Amino acid sequence: MIRILIADDQPMIRSGVRVILESQPDLTVVGVAANGREAIERCRALRPDVVLMDVRMPELDGLAATRELLGAGEPAPRVLMLTTFDIDDYVYEALRAGASGFLLKDSEPEELMRAVRVVARSESLLAPTITRRLIENFLDSRPPEPASSPALDSLTDREREVLRHMAMGMSNAEIAKALFIAEQTTKTHVSRILNKLGLRDRVHAVVFGYENGLVTPGRR
């Protein structure tokens, strides 16, 4: 059973999403919240597996709530951002804060249920290529100063090469083909990279790659 908390300031959204999710035998809504502060408090009390977090809420928005919830140094749920915008500065910042992806509020019920299950499996909702396009659109208008995290020094040359390909939105199979290695070997490298860099999933590997200059927007 996947335990879910819904955080949205609109009662109709909360009710509608709850009805959709609880129509499934493997999904249950353990609580709701009308703002980011309530979301944090109820997450700590109810310990859901997944939080559906609205980007824009009063008192404390979804971005700040996600950052606080996932940066507390304690077991945290997976966060799936809800937004009315397909390209939104807040979404990029939410991914940086540790969210596992985002979903449009006008998505079909089947997409919502699939998204919750994907995130609950500790996977990222967005395909890396979609995430890459989102980040490129954001960085094209507001390019950051390239940085280089000291954490990169913990990677071997091969791991750094794999990370670069991950950041370009390539799948394990594509990376294996490009680097002439077995797909299982690629999976092992990916797992080690995520562990060494403290990244939650491949979405955050894409973000990390861009922020640390491994990939330049618009170029491979």
Tab-separated table of C-alpha atoms in Angstrom:
chain	number	residue	atom	x	y	z
A	1	MET	CA	0.000	0.000	0.000
A	2	ILE	CA	1.360	3.418	-1.010
A	3	ARG	CA	0.605	6.106	1.569
A	4	ILE	CA	0.015	9.569	0.095
A	5	LEU	CA	-0.372	13.096	1.425
A	6	ILE	CA	-1.984	15.778	-0.762
A	7	ALA	CA	-0.867	19.389	-0.263
A	8	ASP	CA	-2.888	21.948	-2.229
A	9	ASP	CA	-4.640	25.156	-1.223
A	10	GLN	CA	-7.704	24.411	-3.361
A	11	PRO	CA	-10.277	22.150	-1.631
A	12	MET	CA	-11.682	20.922	-4.940
A	13	ILE	CA	-8.251	19.812	-6.115
A	14	ARG	CA	-7.604	17.985	-2.840
A	15	SER	CA	-10.981	16.244	-2.979
A	16	GLY	CA	-10.748	15.331	-6.656
A	17	VAL	CA	-7.238	13.929	-6.377
A	18	ARG	CA	-8.200	11.972	-3.284
A	19	VAL	CA	-11.158	10.331	-5.032
A	20	ILE	CA	-8.969	9.343	-7.982
A	21	LEU	CA	-6.207	7.873	-5.867
A	22	GLU	CA	-8.421	5.994	-3.440
A	23	SER	CA	-10.204	4.267	-6.314
A	24	GLN	CA	-7.088	2.080	-6.513
A	25	PRO	CA	-6.512	-0.832	-4.116
A	26	ASP	CA	-2.798	-0.072	-3.708
A	27	LEU	CA	-3.135	3.677	-3.021
A	28	THR	CA	-4.389	5.377	0.132
A	29	VAL	CA	-4.494	9.054	1.128
A	30	VAL	CA	-3.399	9.388	4.752
A	31	GLY	CA	-3.823	13.150	4.983
A	32	VAL	CA	-4.225	16.516	3.281
A	33	ALA	CA	-2.738	19.978	3.791
A	34	ALA	CA	-3.775	23.440	2.603
A	35	ASN	CA	-0.299	25.025	2.686
A	36	GLY	CA	3.355	24.149	2.892
A	37	ARG	CA	3.602	24.519	6.649
A	38	GLU	CA	0.744	22.080	7.190
A	39	ALA	CA	2.332	19.720	4.687
A	40	ILE	CA	5.577	19.582	6.660
A	41	GLU	CA	3.805	19.065	9.981
A	42	ARG	CA	1.557	16.316	8.636
A	43	CYS	CA	4.369	14.566	6.832
A	44	ARG	CA	6.312	14.323	10.071
A	45	ALA	CA	3.254	13.021	11.904
A	46	LEU	CA	1.840	10.688	9.242
A	47	ARG	CA	4.996	9.507	7.445
A	48	PRO	CA	3.544	9.183	3.927
A	49	ASP	CA	5.498	7.504	1.147
A	50	VAL	CA	4.647	10.174	-1.423
A	51	VAL	CA	3.609	13.836	-1.154
A	52	LEU	CA	1.714	15.529	-3.960
A	53	MET	CA	2.921	19.104	-3.418
A	54	ASP	CA	1.344	22.117	-5.092
A	55	VAL	CA	3.989	24.588	-6.243
A	56	ARG	CA	2.114	27.715	-5.163
A	57	MET	CA	0.438	27.799	-1.755
A	58	PRO	CA	-0.066	30.428	0.958
A	59	GLU	CA	2.030	30.774	4.148
A	60	LEU	CA	4.763	28.495	2.790
A	61	ASP	CA	4.881	27.559	-0.876
A	62	GLY	CA	5.612	24.100	-2.202
A	63	LEU	CA	9.189	24.941	-3.091
A	64	ALA	CA	10.107	26.087	0.417
A	65	ALA	CA	8.190	23.197	1.961
A	66	THR	CA	10.019	20.679	-0.230
A	67	ARG	CA	13.392	22.173	0.592
A	68	GLU	CA	12.664	22.065	4.338
A	69	LEU	CA	11.121	18.614	4.263
A	70	LEU	CA	13.890	16.959	2.259
A	71	GLY	CA	16.732	18.862	3.864
A	72	ALA	CA	15.899	17.957	7.449
A	73	GLY	CA	18.317	15.044	7.609
A	74	GLU	CA	15.613	12.545	8.519
A	75	PRO	CA	13.644	9.907	6.576
A	76	ALA	CA	11.578	11.829	4.052
A	77	PRO	CA	8.855	10.975	1.547
A	78	ARG	CA	9.213	11.276	-2.185
A	79	VAL	CA	7.829	14.592	-3.432
A	80	LEU	CA	5.891	14.994	-6.648
A	81	MET	CA	5.223	18.619	-7.548
A	82	LEU	CA	1.838	19.681	-8.953
A	83	THR	CA	1.794	22.678	-11.255
A	84	THR	CA	-0.373	24.405	-13.855
A	85	PHE	CA	2.720	25.331	-15.911
A	86	ASP	CA	4.754	22.937	-18.045
A	87	ILE	CA	7.835	25.168	-17.896
A	88	ASP	CA	8.129	26.995	-14.622
A	89	ASP	CA	11.080	28.461	-12.738
A	90	TYR	CA	9.598	27.008	-9.565
A	91	VAL	CA	9.676	23.507	-11.009
A	92	TYR	CA	13.399	23.736	-11.725
A	93	GLU	CA	14.028	24.997	-8.201
A	94	ALA	CA	11.881	22.179	-6.816
A	95	LEU	CA	14.017	19.611	-8.629
A	96	ARG	CA	17.095	21.219	-7.116
A	97	ALA	CA	15.443	20.997	-3.689
A	98	GLY	CA	15.020	17.246	-4.083
A	99	ALA	CA	11.595	16.718	-5.621
A	100	SER	CA	11.342	13.641	-7.816
A	101	GLY	CA	9.534	15.293	-10.691
A	102	PHE	CA	6.416	17.230	-11.527
A	103	LEU	CA	2.951	16.638	-12.915
A	104	LEU	CA	0.529	19.037	-14.577
A	105	LYS	CA	-2.751	19.515	-12.736
A	106	ASP	CA	-4.732	18.858	-15.896
A	107	SER	CA	-3.141	15.432	-16.382
A	108	GLU	CA	-5.407	12.443	-16.927
A	109	PRO	CA	-6.273	10.311	-13.852
A	110	GLU	CA	-4.237	7.436	-15.279
A	111	GLU	CA	-1.174	9.691	-15.477
A	112	LEU	CA	-1.637	10.741	-11.855
A	113	MET	CA	-1.872	7.170	-10.610
A	114	ARG	CA	1.120	6.108	-12.679
A	115	ALA	CA	3.145	9.064	-11.428
A	116	VAL	CA	2.507	8.190	-7.788
A	117	ARG	CA	3.532	4.581	-8.338
A	118	VAL	CA	6.680	5.535	-10.236
A	119	VAL	CA	7.799	7.987	-7.561
A	120	ALA	CA	6.982	5.509	-4.780
A	121	ARG	CA	9.399	3.042	-6.395
A	122	SER	CA	12.169	5.597	-5.796
A	123	GLU	CA	12.313	6.435	-9.483
A	124	SER	CA	12.112	9.870	-11.054
A	125	LEU	CA	8.835	10.724	-12.734
A	126	LEU	CA	10.373	12.552	-15.671
A	127	ALA	CA	12.361	10.864	-18.362
A	128	PRO	CA	15.859	12.390	-18.281
A	129	THR	CA	15.375	13.810	-21.784
A	130	ILE	CA	12.257	15.696	-20.670
A	131	THR	CA	14.053	16.971	-17.587
A	132	ARG	CA	16.977	18.058	-19.754
A	133	ARG	CA	14.648	20.064	-21.997
A	134	LEU	CA	13.067	21.706	-18.961
A	135	ILE	CA	16.445	22.676	-17.547
A	136	GLU	CA	17.751	23.910	-20.891
A	137	ASN	CA	14.728	26.166	-21.326
A	138	PHE	CA	15.355	27.595	-17.892
A	139	LEU	CA	19.108	28.010	-18.284
A	140	ASP	CA	18.826	29.554	-21.738
A	141	SER	CA	17.123	32.550	-20.142
A	142	ARG	CA	19.069	32.555	-16.863
A	143	PRO	CA	22.406	30.776	-17.343
A	144	PRO	CA	24.160	30.127	-14.029
A	145	GLU	CA	27.830	30.618	-13.371
A	146	PRO	CA	29.473	27.227	-13.951
A	147	ALA	CA	30.485	25.618	-10.696
A	148	SER	CA	32.436	22.524	-9.842
A	149	SER	CA	31.408	20.629	-6.749
A	150	PRO	CA	34.192	19.067	-4.649
A	151	ALA	CA	32.018	15.944	-4.681
A	152	LEU	CA	33.101	15.357	-8.291
A	153	ASP	CA	36.557	14.465	-6.980
A	154	SER	CA	35.064	11.331	-5.437
A	155	LEU	CA	34.188	9.951	-8.867
A	156	THR	CA	36.460	7.846	-11.022
A	157	ASP	CA	37.099	8.973	-14.587
A	158	ARG	CA	34.631	6.391	-15.861
A	159	GLU	CA	31.957	7.459	-13.358
A	160	ARG	CA	32.400	11.073	-14.375
A	161	GLU	CA	31.973	10.049	-18.009
A	162	VAL	CA	28.793	8.113	-17.174
A	163	LEU	CA	27.449	11.070	-15.211
A	164	ARG	CA	28.018	13.348	-18.183
A	165	HIS	CA	25.993	11.030	-20.388
A	166	MET	CA	23.268	10.808	-17.744
A	167	ALA	CA	23.084	14.585	-17.693
A	168	MET	CA	22.593	14.558	-21.461
A	169	GLY	CA	19.411	12.549	-20.873
A	170	MET	CA	20.703	9.187	-22.061
A	171	SER	CA	19.251	5.903	-20.816
A	172	ASN	CA	21.407	3.104	-19.394
A	173	ALA	CA	21.212	1.258	-22.701
A	174	GLU	CA	22.298	4.358	-24.636
A	175	ILE	CA	25.175	5.009	-22.234
A	176	ALA	CA	26.328	1.406	-22.488
A	177	LYS	CA	26.342	1.623	-26.288
A	178	ALA	CA	28.159	4.970	-26.320
A	179	LEU	CA	30.870	3.819	-23.900
A	180	PHE	CA	31.139	0.225	-25.194
A	181	ILE	CA	30.311	-1.320	-21.822
A	182	ALA	CA	27.639	-3.749	-20.619
A	183	GLU	CA	24.297	-2.318	-19.554
A	184	GLN	CA	24.622	-4.002	-16.149
A	185	THR	CA	27.984	-2.278	-15.723
A	186	THR	CA	26.299	1.022	-16.536
A	187	LYS	CA	23.655	0.357	-13.881
A	188	THR	CA	26.398	-0.299	-11.344
A	189	HIS	CA	28.152	2.963	-12.245
A	190	VAL	CA	24.870	4.894	-11.997
A	191	SER	CA	24.151	3.468	-8.545
A	192	ARG	CA	27.639	4.354	-7.313
A	193	ILE	CA	27.402	7.871	-8.754
A	194	LEU	CA	24.098	8.559	-7.021
A	195	ASN	CA	25.455	7.231	-3.728
A	196	LYS	CA	28.744	9.135	-3.891
A	197	LEU	CA	27.107	12.442	-4.802
A	198	GLY	CA	24.143	12.020	-2.474
A	199	LEU	CA	21.666	12.353	-5.356
A	200	ARG	CA	18.141	11.005	-4.968
A	201	ASP	CA	17.655	9.822	-8.563
A	202	ARG	CA	18.512	10.437	-12.211
A	203	VAL	CA	16.566	13.705	-12.356
A	204	HIS	CA	18.962	15.172	-9.832
A	205	ALA	CA	21.911	13.773	-11.750
A	206	VAL	CA	20.741	15.869	-14.716
A	207	VAL	CA	20.480	18.971	-12.534
A	208	PHE	CA	23.879	18.279	-10.959
A	209	GLY	CA	25.488	17.798	-14.359
A	210	TYR	CA	24.263	21.146	-15.638
A	211	GLU	CA	25.155	23.040	-12.504
A	212	ASN	CA	28.664	21.659	-12.470
A	213	GLY	CA	29.469	22.326	-16.098
A	214	LEU	CA	29.476	18.717	-17.307
A	215	VAL	CA	26.912	19.632	-19.975
A	216	THR	CA	26.313	22.944	-21.719
A	217	PRO	CA	22.692	23.875	-22.544
A	218	GLY	CA	21.871	23.132	-26.161
A	219	ARG	CA	25.033	21.127	-26.795
A	220	ARG	CA	26.188	17.570	-26.289
